[in-house]
PDB file of C-alpha atoms in Angstrom:
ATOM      1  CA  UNK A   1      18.602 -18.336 -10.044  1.00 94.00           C
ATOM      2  CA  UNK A   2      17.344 -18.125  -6.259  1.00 90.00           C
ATOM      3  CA  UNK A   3      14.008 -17.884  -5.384  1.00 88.00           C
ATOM      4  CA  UNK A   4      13.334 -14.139  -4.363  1.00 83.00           C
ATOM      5  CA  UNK A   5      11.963 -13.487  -0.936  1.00 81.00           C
ATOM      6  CA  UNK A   6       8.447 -12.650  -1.838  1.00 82.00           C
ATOM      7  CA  UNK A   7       8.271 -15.925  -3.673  1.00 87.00           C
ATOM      8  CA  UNK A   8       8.504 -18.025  -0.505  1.00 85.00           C
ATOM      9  CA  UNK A   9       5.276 -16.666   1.004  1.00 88.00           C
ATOM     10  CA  UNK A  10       2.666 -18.928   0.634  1.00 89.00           C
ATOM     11  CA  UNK A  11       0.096 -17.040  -1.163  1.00 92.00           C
ATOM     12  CA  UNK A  12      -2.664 -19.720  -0.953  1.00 92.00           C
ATOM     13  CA  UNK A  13      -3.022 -19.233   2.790  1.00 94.00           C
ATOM     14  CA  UNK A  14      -2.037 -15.100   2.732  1.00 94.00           C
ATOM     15  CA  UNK A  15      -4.705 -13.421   3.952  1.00 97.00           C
ATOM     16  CA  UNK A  16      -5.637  -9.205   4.043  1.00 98.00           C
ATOM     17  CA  UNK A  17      -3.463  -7.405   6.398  1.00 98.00           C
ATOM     18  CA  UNK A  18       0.088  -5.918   6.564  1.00 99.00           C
ATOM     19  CA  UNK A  19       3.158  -7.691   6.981  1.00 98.00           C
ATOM     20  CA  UNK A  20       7.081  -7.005   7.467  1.00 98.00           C
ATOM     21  CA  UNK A  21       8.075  -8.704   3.734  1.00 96.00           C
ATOM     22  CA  UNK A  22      12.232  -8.276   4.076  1.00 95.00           C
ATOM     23  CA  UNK A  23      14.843  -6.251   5.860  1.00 95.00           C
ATOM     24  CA  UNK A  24      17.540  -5.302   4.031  1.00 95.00           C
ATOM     25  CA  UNK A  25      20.121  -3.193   6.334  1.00 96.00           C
ATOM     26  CA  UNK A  26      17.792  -0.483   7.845  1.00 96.00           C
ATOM     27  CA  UNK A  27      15.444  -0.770   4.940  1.00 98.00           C
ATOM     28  CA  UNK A  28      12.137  -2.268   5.966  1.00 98.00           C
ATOM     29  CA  UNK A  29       9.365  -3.366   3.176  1.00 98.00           C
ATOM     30  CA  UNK A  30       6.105  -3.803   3.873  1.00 98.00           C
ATOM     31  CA  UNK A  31       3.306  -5.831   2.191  1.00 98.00           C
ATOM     32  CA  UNK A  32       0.355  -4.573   2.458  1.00 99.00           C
ATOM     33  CA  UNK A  33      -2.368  -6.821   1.100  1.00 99.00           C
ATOM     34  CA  UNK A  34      -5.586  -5.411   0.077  1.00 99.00           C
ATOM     35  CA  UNK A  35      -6.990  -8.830  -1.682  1.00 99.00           C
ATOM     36  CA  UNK A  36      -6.600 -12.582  -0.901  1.00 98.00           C
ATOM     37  CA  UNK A  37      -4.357 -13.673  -3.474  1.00 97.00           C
ATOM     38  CA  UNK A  38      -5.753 -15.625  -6.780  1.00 97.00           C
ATOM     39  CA  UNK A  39      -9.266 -15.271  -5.485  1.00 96.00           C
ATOM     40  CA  UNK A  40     -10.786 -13.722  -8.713  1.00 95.00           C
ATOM     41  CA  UNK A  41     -10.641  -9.854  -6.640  1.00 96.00           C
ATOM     42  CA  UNK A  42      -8.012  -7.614  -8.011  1.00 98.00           C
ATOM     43  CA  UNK A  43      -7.519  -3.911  -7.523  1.00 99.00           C
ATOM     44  CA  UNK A  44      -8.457  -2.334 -11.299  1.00 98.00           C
ATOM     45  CA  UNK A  45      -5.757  -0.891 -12.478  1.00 98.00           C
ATOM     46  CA  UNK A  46      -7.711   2.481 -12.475  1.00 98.00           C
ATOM     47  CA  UNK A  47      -8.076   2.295  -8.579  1.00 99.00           C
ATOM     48  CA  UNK A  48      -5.299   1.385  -7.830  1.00 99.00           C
ATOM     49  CA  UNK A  49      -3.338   3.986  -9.671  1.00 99.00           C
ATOM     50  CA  UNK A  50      -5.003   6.156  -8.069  1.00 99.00           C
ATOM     51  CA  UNK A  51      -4.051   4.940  -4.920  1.00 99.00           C
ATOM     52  CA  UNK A  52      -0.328   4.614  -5.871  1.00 98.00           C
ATOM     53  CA  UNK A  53      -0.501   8.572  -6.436  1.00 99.00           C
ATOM     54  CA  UNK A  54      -2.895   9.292  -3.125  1.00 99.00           C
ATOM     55  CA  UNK A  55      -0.633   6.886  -0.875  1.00 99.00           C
ATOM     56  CA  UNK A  56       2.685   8.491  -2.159  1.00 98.00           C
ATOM     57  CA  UNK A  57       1.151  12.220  -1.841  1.00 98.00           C
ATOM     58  CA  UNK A  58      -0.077  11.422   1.994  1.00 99.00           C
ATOM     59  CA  UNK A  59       2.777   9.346   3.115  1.00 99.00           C
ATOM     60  CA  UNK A  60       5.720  11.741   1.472  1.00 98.00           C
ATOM     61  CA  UNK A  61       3.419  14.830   3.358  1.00 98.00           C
ATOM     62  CA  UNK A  62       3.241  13.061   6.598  1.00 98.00           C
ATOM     63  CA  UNK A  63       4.531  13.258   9.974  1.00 98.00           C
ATOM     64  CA  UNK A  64       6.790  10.240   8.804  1.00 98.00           C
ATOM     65  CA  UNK A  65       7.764  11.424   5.924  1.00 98.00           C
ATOM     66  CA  UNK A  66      11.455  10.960   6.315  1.00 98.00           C
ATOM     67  CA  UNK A  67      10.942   7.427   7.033  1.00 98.00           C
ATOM     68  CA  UNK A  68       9.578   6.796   3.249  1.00 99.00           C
ATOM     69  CA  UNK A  69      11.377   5.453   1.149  1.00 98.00           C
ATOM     70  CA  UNK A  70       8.933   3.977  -1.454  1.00 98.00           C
ATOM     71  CA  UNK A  71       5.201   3.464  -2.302  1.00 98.00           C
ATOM     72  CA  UNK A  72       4.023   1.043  -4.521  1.00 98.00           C
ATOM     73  CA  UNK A  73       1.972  -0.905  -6.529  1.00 98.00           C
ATOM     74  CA  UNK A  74       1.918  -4.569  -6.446  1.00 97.00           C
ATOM     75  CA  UNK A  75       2.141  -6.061 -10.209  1.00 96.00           C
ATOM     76  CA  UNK A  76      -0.440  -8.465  -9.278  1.00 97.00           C
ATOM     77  CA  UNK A  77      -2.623  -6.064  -8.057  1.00 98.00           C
ATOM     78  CA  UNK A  78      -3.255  -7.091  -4.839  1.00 98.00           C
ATOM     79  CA  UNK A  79      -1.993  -4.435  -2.378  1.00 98.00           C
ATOM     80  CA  UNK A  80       1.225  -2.259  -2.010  1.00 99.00           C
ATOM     81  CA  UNK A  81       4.265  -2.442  -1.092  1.00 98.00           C
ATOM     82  CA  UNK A  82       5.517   0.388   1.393  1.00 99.00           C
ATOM     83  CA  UNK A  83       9.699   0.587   1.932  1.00 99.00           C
ATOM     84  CA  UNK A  84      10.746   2.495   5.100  1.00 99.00           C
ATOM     85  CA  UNK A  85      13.749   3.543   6.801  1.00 98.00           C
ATOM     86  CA  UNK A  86      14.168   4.601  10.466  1.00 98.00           C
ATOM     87  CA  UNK A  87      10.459   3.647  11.369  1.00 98.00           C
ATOM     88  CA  UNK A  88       9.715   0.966  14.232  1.00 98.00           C
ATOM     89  CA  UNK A  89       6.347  -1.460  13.158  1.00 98.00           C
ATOM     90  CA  UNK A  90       4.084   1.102  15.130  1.00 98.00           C
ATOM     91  CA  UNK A  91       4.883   4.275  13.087  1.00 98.00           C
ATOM     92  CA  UNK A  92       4.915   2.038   9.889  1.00 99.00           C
ATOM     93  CA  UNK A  93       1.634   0.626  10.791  1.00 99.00           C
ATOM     94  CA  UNK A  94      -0.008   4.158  11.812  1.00 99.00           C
ATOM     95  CA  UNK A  95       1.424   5.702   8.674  1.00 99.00           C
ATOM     96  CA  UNK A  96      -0.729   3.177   6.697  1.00 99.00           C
ATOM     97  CA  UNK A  97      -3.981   3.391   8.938  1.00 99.00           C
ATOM     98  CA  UNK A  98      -3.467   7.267   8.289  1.00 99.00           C
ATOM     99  CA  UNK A  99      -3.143   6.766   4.312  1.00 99.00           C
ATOM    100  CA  UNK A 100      -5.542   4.905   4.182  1.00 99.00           C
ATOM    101  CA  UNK A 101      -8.100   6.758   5.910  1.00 99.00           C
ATOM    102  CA  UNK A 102      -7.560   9.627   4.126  1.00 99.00           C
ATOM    103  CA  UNK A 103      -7.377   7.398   0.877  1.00 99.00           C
ATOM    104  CA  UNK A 104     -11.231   6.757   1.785  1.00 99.00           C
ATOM    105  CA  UNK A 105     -12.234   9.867   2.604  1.00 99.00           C
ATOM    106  CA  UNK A 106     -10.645  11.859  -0.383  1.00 99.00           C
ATOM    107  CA  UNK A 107     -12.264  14.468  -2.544  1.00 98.00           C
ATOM    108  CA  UNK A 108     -10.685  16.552  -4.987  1.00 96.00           C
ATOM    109  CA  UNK A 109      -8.129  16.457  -7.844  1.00 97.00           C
ATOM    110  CA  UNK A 110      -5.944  13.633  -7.830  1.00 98.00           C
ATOM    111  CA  UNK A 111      -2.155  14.755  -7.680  1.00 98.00           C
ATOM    112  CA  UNK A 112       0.216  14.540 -10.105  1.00 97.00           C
ATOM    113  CA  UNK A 113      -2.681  13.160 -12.736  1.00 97.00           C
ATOM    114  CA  UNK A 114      -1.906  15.525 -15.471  1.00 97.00           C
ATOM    115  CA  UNK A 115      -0.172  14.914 -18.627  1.00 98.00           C
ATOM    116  CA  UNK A 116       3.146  16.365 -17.495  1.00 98.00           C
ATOM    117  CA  UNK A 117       3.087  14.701 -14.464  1.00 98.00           C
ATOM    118  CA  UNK A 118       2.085  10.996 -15.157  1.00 98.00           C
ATOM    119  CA  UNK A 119       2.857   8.768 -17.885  1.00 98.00           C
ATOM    120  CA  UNK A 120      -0.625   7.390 -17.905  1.00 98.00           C
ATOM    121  CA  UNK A 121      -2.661  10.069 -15.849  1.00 97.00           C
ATOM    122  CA  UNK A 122      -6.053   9.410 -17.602  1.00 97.00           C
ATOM    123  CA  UNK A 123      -6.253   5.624 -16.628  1.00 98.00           C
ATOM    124  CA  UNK A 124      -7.749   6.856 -12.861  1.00 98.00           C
ATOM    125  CA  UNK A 125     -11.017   5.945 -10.996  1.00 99.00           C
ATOM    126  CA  UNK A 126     -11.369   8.055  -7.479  1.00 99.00           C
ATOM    127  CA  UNK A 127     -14.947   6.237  -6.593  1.00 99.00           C
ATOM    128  CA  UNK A 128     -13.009   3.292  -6.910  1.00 99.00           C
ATOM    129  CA  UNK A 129      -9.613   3.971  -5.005  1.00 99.00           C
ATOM    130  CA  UNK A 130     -11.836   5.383  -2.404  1.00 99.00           C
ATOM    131  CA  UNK A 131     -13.918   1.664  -1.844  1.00 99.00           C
ATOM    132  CA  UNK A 132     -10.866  -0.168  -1.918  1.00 99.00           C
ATOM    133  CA  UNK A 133      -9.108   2.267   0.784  1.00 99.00           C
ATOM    134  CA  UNK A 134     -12.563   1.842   2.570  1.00 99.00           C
ATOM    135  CA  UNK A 135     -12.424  -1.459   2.688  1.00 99.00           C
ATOM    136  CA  UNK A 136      -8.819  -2.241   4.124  1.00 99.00           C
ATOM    137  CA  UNK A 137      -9.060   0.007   6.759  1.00 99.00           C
ATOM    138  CA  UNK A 138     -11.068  -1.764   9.204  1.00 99.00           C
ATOM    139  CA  UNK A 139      -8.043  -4.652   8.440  1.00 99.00           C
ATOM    140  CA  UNK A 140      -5.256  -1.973   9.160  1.00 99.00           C
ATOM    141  CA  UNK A 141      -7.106  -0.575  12.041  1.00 99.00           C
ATOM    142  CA  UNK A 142      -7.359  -4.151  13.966  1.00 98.00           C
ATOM    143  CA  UNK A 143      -4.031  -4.491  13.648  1.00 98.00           C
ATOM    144  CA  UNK A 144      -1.069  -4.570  16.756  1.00 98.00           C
ATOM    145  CA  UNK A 145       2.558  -3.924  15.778  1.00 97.00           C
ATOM    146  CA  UNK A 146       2.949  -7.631  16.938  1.00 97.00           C
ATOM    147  CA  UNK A 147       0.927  -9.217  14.158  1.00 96.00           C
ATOM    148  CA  UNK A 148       2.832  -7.560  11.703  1.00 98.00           C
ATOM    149  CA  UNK A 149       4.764 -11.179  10.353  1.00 95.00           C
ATOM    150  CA  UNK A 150       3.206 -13.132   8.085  1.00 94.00           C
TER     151      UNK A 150
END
């Protein structure tokens, strides 16, 4: 078998930020890396579900909402992956520094956590998912449209 896109980044030198992962037709996936790969720092799985359901809520509510295609949890719990379609780098890039800060600055009921709505809706931590949002957004917010590769 080939060795799938995501596999050819070198993850020992990857550092926090967001990058353009693939292009596939008009479909554009972005990585967006929260923690330094196989550094010992993961997102819990608590926080970061709770970010998968926060990110998806803001970004299918926002102004470029018909540029989402998919939000995401990375399986090695190390940032998200965001798929969009129609954006340029600048919109993708400002839809994430807008998640994000409200990410930090949530309060409230977490959507979709209830029983009917999630298949594992108690396994949530809002203190946490707030931190972690916290802390990435001074990374998104430094960030040009230009520095977008990895």
């Amino acid at each position: 078998m080939e060795r799938i896109a995501s596999f050819c980044v070198d993850h020992t030198t990857l550092q926090r930020g967001m990058y353009l992962s693939r292009q596939d037709g008009d479909v554009l996936t972005w990585d967006i890396r929260m923690k330094r790969p196989n550094q010992g720092d993961y997102l819990s799985t608590g926080a970061a579900h709770t970010l998968e359901h926060l990110f998806a809520t803001y970004a299918r509510n926002s102004a470029w909402s018909s540029g989402v295609i998919y939000v995401g949890p990375m399986g090695c719990r190390t940032g998200f992956y965001l798929l969009t379609r129609g954006l340029t780098p600048a919109q993708a890039l400002e839809l994430a520094t807008a998640s994000f800060r409200f990410m930090a600055a949530y309060e409230g009921g977490i959507p979709g956590a209830s029983e009917a709505e999630c298949g594992n809706y108690r396994d949530m931590d809002l203190p946490a998912a707030r931190a972690e949002a916290a802390a990435m957004l001074p990374v998104l917010e430094a960030l040009t449209p230009d520095k977008l590769h990895y």
